Short mmCIF file of C-alpha atoms in Angstrom, two decimals:
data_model
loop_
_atom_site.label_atom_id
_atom_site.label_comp_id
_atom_site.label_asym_id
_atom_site.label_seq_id
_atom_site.Cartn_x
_atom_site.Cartn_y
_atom_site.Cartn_z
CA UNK G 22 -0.31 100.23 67.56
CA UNK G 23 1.75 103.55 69.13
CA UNK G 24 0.31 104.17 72.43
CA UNK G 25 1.93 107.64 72.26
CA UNK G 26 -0.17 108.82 68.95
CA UNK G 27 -3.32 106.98 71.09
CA UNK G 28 -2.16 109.08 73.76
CA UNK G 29 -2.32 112.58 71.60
CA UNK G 30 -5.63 111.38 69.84
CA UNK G 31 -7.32 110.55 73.35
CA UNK G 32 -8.52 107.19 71.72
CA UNK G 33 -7.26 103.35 72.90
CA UNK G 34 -8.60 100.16 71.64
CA UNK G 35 -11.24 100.46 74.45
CA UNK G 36 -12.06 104.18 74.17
CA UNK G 37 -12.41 105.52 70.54
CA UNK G 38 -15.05 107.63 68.51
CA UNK G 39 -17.38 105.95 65.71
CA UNK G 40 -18.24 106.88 62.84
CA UNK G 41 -15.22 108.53 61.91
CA UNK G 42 -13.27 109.08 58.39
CA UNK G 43 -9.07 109.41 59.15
CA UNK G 44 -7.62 110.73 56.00
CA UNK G 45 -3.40 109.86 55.68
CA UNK G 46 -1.30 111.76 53.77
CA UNK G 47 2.52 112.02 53.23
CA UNK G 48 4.76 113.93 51.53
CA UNK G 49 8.55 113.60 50.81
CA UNK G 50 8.06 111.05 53.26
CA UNK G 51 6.17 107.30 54.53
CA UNK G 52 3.19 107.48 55.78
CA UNK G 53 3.07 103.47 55.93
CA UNK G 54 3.64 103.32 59.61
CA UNK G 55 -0.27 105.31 59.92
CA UNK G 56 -1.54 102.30 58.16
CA UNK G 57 0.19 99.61 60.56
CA UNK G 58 -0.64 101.54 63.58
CA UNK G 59 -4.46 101.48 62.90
CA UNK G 60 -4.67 97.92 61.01
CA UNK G 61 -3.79 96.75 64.75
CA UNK G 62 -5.32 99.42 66.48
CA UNK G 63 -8.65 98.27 65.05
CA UNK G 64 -8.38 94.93 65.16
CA UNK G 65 -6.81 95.09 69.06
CA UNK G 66 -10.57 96.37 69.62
CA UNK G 67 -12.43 93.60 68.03
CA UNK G 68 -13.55 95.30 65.11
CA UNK G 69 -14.58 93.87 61.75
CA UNK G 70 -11.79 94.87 59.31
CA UNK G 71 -11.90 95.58 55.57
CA UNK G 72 -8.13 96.20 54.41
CA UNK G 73 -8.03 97.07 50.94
CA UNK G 74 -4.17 96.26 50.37
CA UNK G 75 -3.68 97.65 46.45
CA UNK G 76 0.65 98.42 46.55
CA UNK G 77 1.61 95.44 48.79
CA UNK G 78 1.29 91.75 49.78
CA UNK G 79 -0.55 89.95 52.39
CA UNK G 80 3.13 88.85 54.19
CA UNK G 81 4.28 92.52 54.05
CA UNK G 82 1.32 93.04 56.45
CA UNK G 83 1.48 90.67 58.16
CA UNK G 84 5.21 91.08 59.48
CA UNK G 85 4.96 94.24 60.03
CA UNK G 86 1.79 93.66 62.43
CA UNK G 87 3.54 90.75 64.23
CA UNK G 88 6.13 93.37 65.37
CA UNK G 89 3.10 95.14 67.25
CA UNK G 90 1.97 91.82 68.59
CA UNK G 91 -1.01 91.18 65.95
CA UNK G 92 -1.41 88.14 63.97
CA UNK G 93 -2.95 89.06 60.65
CA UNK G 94 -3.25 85.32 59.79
CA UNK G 95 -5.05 84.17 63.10
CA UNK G 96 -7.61 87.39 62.34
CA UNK G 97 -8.42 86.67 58.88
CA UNK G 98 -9.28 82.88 59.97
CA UNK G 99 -11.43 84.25 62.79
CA UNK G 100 -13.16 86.26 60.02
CA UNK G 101 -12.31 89.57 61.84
CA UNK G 102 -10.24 90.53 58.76
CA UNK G 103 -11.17 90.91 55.11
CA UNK G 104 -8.25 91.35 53.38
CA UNK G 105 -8.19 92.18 49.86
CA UNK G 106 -4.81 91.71 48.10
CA UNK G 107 -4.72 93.75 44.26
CA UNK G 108 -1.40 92.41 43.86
CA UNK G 109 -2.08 88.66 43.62
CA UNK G 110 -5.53 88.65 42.17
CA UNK G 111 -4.44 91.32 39.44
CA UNK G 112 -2.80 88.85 36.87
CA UNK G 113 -6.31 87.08 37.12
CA UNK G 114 -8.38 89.61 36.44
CA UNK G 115 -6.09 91.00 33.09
CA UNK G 116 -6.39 87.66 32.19
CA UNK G 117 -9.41 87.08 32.64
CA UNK G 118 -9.37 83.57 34.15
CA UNK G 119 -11.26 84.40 37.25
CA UNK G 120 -14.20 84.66 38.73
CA UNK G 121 -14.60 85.55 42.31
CA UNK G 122 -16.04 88.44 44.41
CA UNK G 123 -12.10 89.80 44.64
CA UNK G 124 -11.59 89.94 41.12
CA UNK G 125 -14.51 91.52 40.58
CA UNK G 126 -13.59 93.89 43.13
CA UNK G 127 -11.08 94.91 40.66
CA UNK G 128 -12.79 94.70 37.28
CA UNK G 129 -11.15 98.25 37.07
CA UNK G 130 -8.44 97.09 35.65
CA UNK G 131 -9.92 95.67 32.57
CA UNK G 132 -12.68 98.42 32.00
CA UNK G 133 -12.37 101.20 29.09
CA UNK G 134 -14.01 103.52 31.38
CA UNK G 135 -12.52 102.15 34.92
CA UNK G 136 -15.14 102.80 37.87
CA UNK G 137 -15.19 101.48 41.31
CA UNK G 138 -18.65 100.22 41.44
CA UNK G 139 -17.15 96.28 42.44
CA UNK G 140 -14.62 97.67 44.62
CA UNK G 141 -17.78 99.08 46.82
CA UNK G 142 -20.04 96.34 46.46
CA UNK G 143 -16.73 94.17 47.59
CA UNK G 144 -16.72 96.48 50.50
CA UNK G 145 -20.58 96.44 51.50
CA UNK G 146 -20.47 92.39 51.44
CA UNK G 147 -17.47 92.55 53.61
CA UNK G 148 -18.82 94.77 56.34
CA UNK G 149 -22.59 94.66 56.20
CA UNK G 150 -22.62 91.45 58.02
CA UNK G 151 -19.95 92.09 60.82
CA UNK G 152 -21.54 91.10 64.24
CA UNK G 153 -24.46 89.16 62.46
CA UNK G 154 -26.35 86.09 63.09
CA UNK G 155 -23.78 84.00 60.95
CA UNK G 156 -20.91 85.37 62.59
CA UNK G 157 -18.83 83.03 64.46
CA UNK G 158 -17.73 85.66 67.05
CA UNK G 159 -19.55 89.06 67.60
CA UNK G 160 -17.35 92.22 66.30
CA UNK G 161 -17.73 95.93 67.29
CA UNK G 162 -18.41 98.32 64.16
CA UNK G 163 -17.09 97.86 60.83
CA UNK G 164 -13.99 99.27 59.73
CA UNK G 165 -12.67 99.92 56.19
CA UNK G 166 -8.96 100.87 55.50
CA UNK G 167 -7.36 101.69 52.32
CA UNK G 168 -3.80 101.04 51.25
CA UNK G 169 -3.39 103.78 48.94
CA UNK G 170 -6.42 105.27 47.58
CA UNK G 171 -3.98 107.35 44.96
CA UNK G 172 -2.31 104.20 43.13
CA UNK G 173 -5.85 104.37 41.41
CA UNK G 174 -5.44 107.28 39.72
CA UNK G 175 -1.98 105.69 38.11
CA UNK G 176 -4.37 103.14 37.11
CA UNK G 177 -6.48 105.03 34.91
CA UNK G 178 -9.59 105.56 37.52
CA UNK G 179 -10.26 109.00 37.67
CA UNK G 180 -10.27 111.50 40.34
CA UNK G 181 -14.08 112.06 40.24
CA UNK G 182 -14.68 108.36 40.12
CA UNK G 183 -12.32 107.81 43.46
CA UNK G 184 -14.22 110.61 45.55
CA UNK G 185 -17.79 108.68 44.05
CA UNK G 186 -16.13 105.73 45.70
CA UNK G 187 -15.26 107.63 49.54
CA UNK G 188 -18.06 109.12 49.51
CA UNK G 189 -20.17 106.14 49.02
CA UNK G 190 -18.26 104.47 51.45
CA UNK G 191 -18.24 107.03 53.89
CA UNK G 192 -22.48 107.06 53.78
CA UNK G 193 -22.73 103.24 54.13
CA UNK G 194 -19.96 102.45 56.99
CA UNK G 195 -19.36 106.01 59.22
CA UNK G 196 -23.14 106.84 58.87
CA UNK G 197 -25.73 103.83 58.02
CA UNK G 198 -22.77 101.09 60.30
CA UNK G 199 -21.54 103.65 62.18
CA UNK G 200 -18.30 102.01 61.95
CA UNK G 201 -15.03 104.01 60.89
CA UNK G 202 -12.88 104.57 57.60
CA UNK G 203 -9.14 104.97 56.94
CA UNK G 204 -7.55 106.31 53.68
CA UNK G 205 -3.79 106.81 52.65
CA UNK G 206 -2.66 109.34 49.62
CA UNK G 207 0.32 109.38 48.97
CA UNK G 208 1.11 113.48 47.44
CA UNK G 209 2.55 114.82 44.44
CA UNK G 210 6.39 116.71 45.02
CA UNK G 211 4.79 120.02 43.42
CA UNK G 212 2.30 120.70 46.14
CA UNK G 213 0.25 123.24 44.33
CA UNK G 214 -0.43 121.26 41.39
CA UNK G 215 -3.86 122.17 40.58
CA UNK G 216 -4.00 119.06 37.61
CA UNK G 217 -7.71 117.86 38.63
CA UNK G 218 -6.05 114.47 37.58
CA UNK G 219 -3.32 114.66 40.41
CA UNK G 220 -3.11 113.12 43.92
CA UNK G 221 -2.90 116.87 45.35
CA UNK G 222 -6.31 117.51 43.74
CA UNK G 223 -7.56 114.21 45.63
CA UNK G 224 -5.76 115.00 48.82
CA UNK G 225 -7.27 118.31 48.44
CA UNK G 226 -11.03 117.49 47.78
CA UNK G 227 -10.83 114.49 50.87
CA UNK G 228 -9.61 116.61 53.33
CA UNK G 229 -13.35 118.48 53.38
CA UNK G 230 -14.90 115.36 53.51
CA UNK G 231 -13.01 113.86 56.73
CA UNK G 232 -13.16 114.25 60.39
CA UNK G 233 -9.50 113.68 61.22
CA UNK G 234 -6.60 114.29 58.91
CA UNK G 235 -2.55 113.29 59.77
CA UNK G 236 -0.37 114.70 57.24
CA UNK G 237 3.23 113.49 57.26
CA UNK G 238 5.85 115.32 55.74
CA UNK G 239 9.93 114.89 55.62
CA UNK G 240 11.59 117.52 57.84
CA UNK G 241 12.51 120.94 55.85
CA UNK G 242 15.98 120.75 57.18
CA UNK G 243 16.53 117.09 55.61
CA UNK G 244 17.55 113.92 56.51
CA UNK G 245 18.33 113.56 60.41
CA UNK G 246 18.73 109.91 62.53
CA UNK G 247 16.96 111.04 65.38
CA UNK G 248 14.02 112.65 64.01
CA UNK G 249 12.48 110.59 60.69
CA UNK G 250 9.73 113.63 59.75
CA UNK G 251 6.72 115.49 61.14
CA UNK G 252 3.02 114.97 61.83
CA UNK G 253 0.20 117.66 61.42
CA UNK G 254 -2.57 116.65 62.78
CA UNK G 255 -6.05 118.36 62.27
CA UNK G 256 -9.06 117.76 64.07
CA UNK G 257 -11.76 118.65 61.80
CA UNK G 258 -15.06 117.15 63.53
CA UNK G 259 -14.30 116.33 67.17
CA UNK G 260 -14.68 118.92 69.74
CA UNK G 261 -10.95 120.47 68.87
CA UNK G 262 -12.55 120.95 65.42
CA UNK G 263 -10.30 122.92 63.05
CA UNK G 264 -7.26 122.55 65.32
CA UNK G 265 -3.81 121.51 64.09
CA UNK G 266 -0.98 120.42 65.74
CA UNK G 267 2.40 119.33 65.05
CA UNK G 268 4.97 116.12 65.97
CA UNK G 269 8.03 114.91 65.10
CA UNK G 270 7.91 111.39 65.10
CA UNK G 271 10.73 108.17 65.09
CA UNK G 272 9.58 104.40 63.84
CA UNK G 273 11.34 102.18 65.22
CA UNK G 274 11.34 97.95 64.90
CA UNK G 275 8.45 97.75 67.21
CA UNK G 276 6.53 100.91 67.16
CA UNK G 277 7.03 105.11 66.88
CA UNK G 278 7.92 107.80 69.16
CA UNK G 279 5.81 110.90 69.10
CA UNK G 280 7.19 114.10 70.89
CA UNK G 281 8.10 117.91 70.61
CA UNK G 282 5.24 119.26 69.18
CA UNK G 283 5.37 122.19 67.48
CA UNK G 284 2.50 125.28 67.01
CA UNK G 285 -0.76 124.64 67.83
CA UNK G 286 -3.00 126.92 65.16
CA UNK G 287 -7.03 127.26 64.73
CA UNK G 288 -8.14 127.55 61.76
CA UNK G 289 -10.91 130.08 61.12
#
């Protein structure tokens, strides 16, 4: 968790707004750090987590979140976390020697005509419950993030059957749970593709249906130590709706540095 991006988003662990959708992006650059920062920002405020981890492990996770002082492990045995992780339960599915709700999260894989109608029901049993009467502990709202929505689309899952998926998603846990929903795509180099196939395309299509969008990018003048890339952020449903801003940003071992930001814009 990065106080200083807390700081710039007026939100904290105690203090943030429901029913949102936070769309990541990146370009030329990592984004991952986004990812870390609200895994632990989320589960700092007691929320019920859904992480749906499809380009890395468990451990990778977990590490990393130790670093900001979260233990992944201690959450997911609490039940706070619901971690689904592609990577191990993929050989099991395209074998088909399985049969569990997480491989049949990903029956994707296997499918002539890949949908993500088990992904979403995967979800909806994860979250539906948080807080209720079986619950060991009693979580705030449900929260869903996605680690990265566009390593589907190398898959074979199409573009239209992704934004089927958000959407759904978006109704059931921002507006029926009022909970919240994070979502990483990663961008094509050629940023005007207009392939209806291509992450840019995706990117393109999610950015109308979120409320907050950070979009990191490399810096145009290269490779510096001292400054790793830059951050637009655009409020799109908050009071500063259609406002962007811009940071340069550091990550460091425990954390990232936010500072010197750059034109402030509205978008009409």
């Amino acid at each position: 968790m990065f106080p200083e991006l807390n700081s710039i988003l007026s939100s904290s662990p105690e203090n943030f707004t429901e029913g949102e959708f936070i769309l990541l992006s990146d370009r030329q650059a990592d984004a991952s750090f986004l990812i870390h920062h609200y895994l632990t920002f989320y589960l700092r405020a007691r929320c019920r987590v859904c992480f749906l981890g499809l380009v890395q492990s468990f451990s990778h996770y977990s590490v990393v979140s130790q670093r900001l002082g979260v233990n992944l492990t201690q959450a997911k045995e609490k039940g706070q976390l619901v971690f689904l992780e592609a990577l191990k339960a993929s050989p099991g599915v395209l074998l088909g020697d399985e049969s569990s709700d997480k491989t049949a999260a990903l029956d994707y894989l296997r499918s002539p005509c890949p949908e993500l109608r088990g992904l979403y029901e995967f979800v909806w049993n994860s979250l539906s419950r948080a807080g209720g009467e079986d619950a060991a502990e009693s979580w705030g709202p449900p929260v869903l993030i996605i680690d990265d929505l566009s390593v589907l689309l190398s898959l074979g899952v199409s573009a239209g059957a992704i934004l089927d998926f958000t959407h759904y998603c978006q109704a059931t846990i921002c507006s029926q749970l009022q909970g919240s929903m994070i979502a990483l795509v990663r961008c094509d180099d050629e940023e005007y593709d207009e392939d209806e196939e291509s992450s840019n395309y995706l990117l393109k299509a999610l950015s109308h249906q979120c409320s907050l969008s950070l979009r990191v990018e490399g810096l145009s003048t290269g490779y510096c130590r001292d400054i790793h890339g830059q951050v637009e952020i655009w409020w799109r449903g908050r009071g500063m709706k259609n406002q962007r801003k811009i940071f340069q940003y550091k990550v460091h071992d425990k954390g990232a540095s936010f500072f010197a930001p750059g034109t402030s814009r509205a978008v009409l």
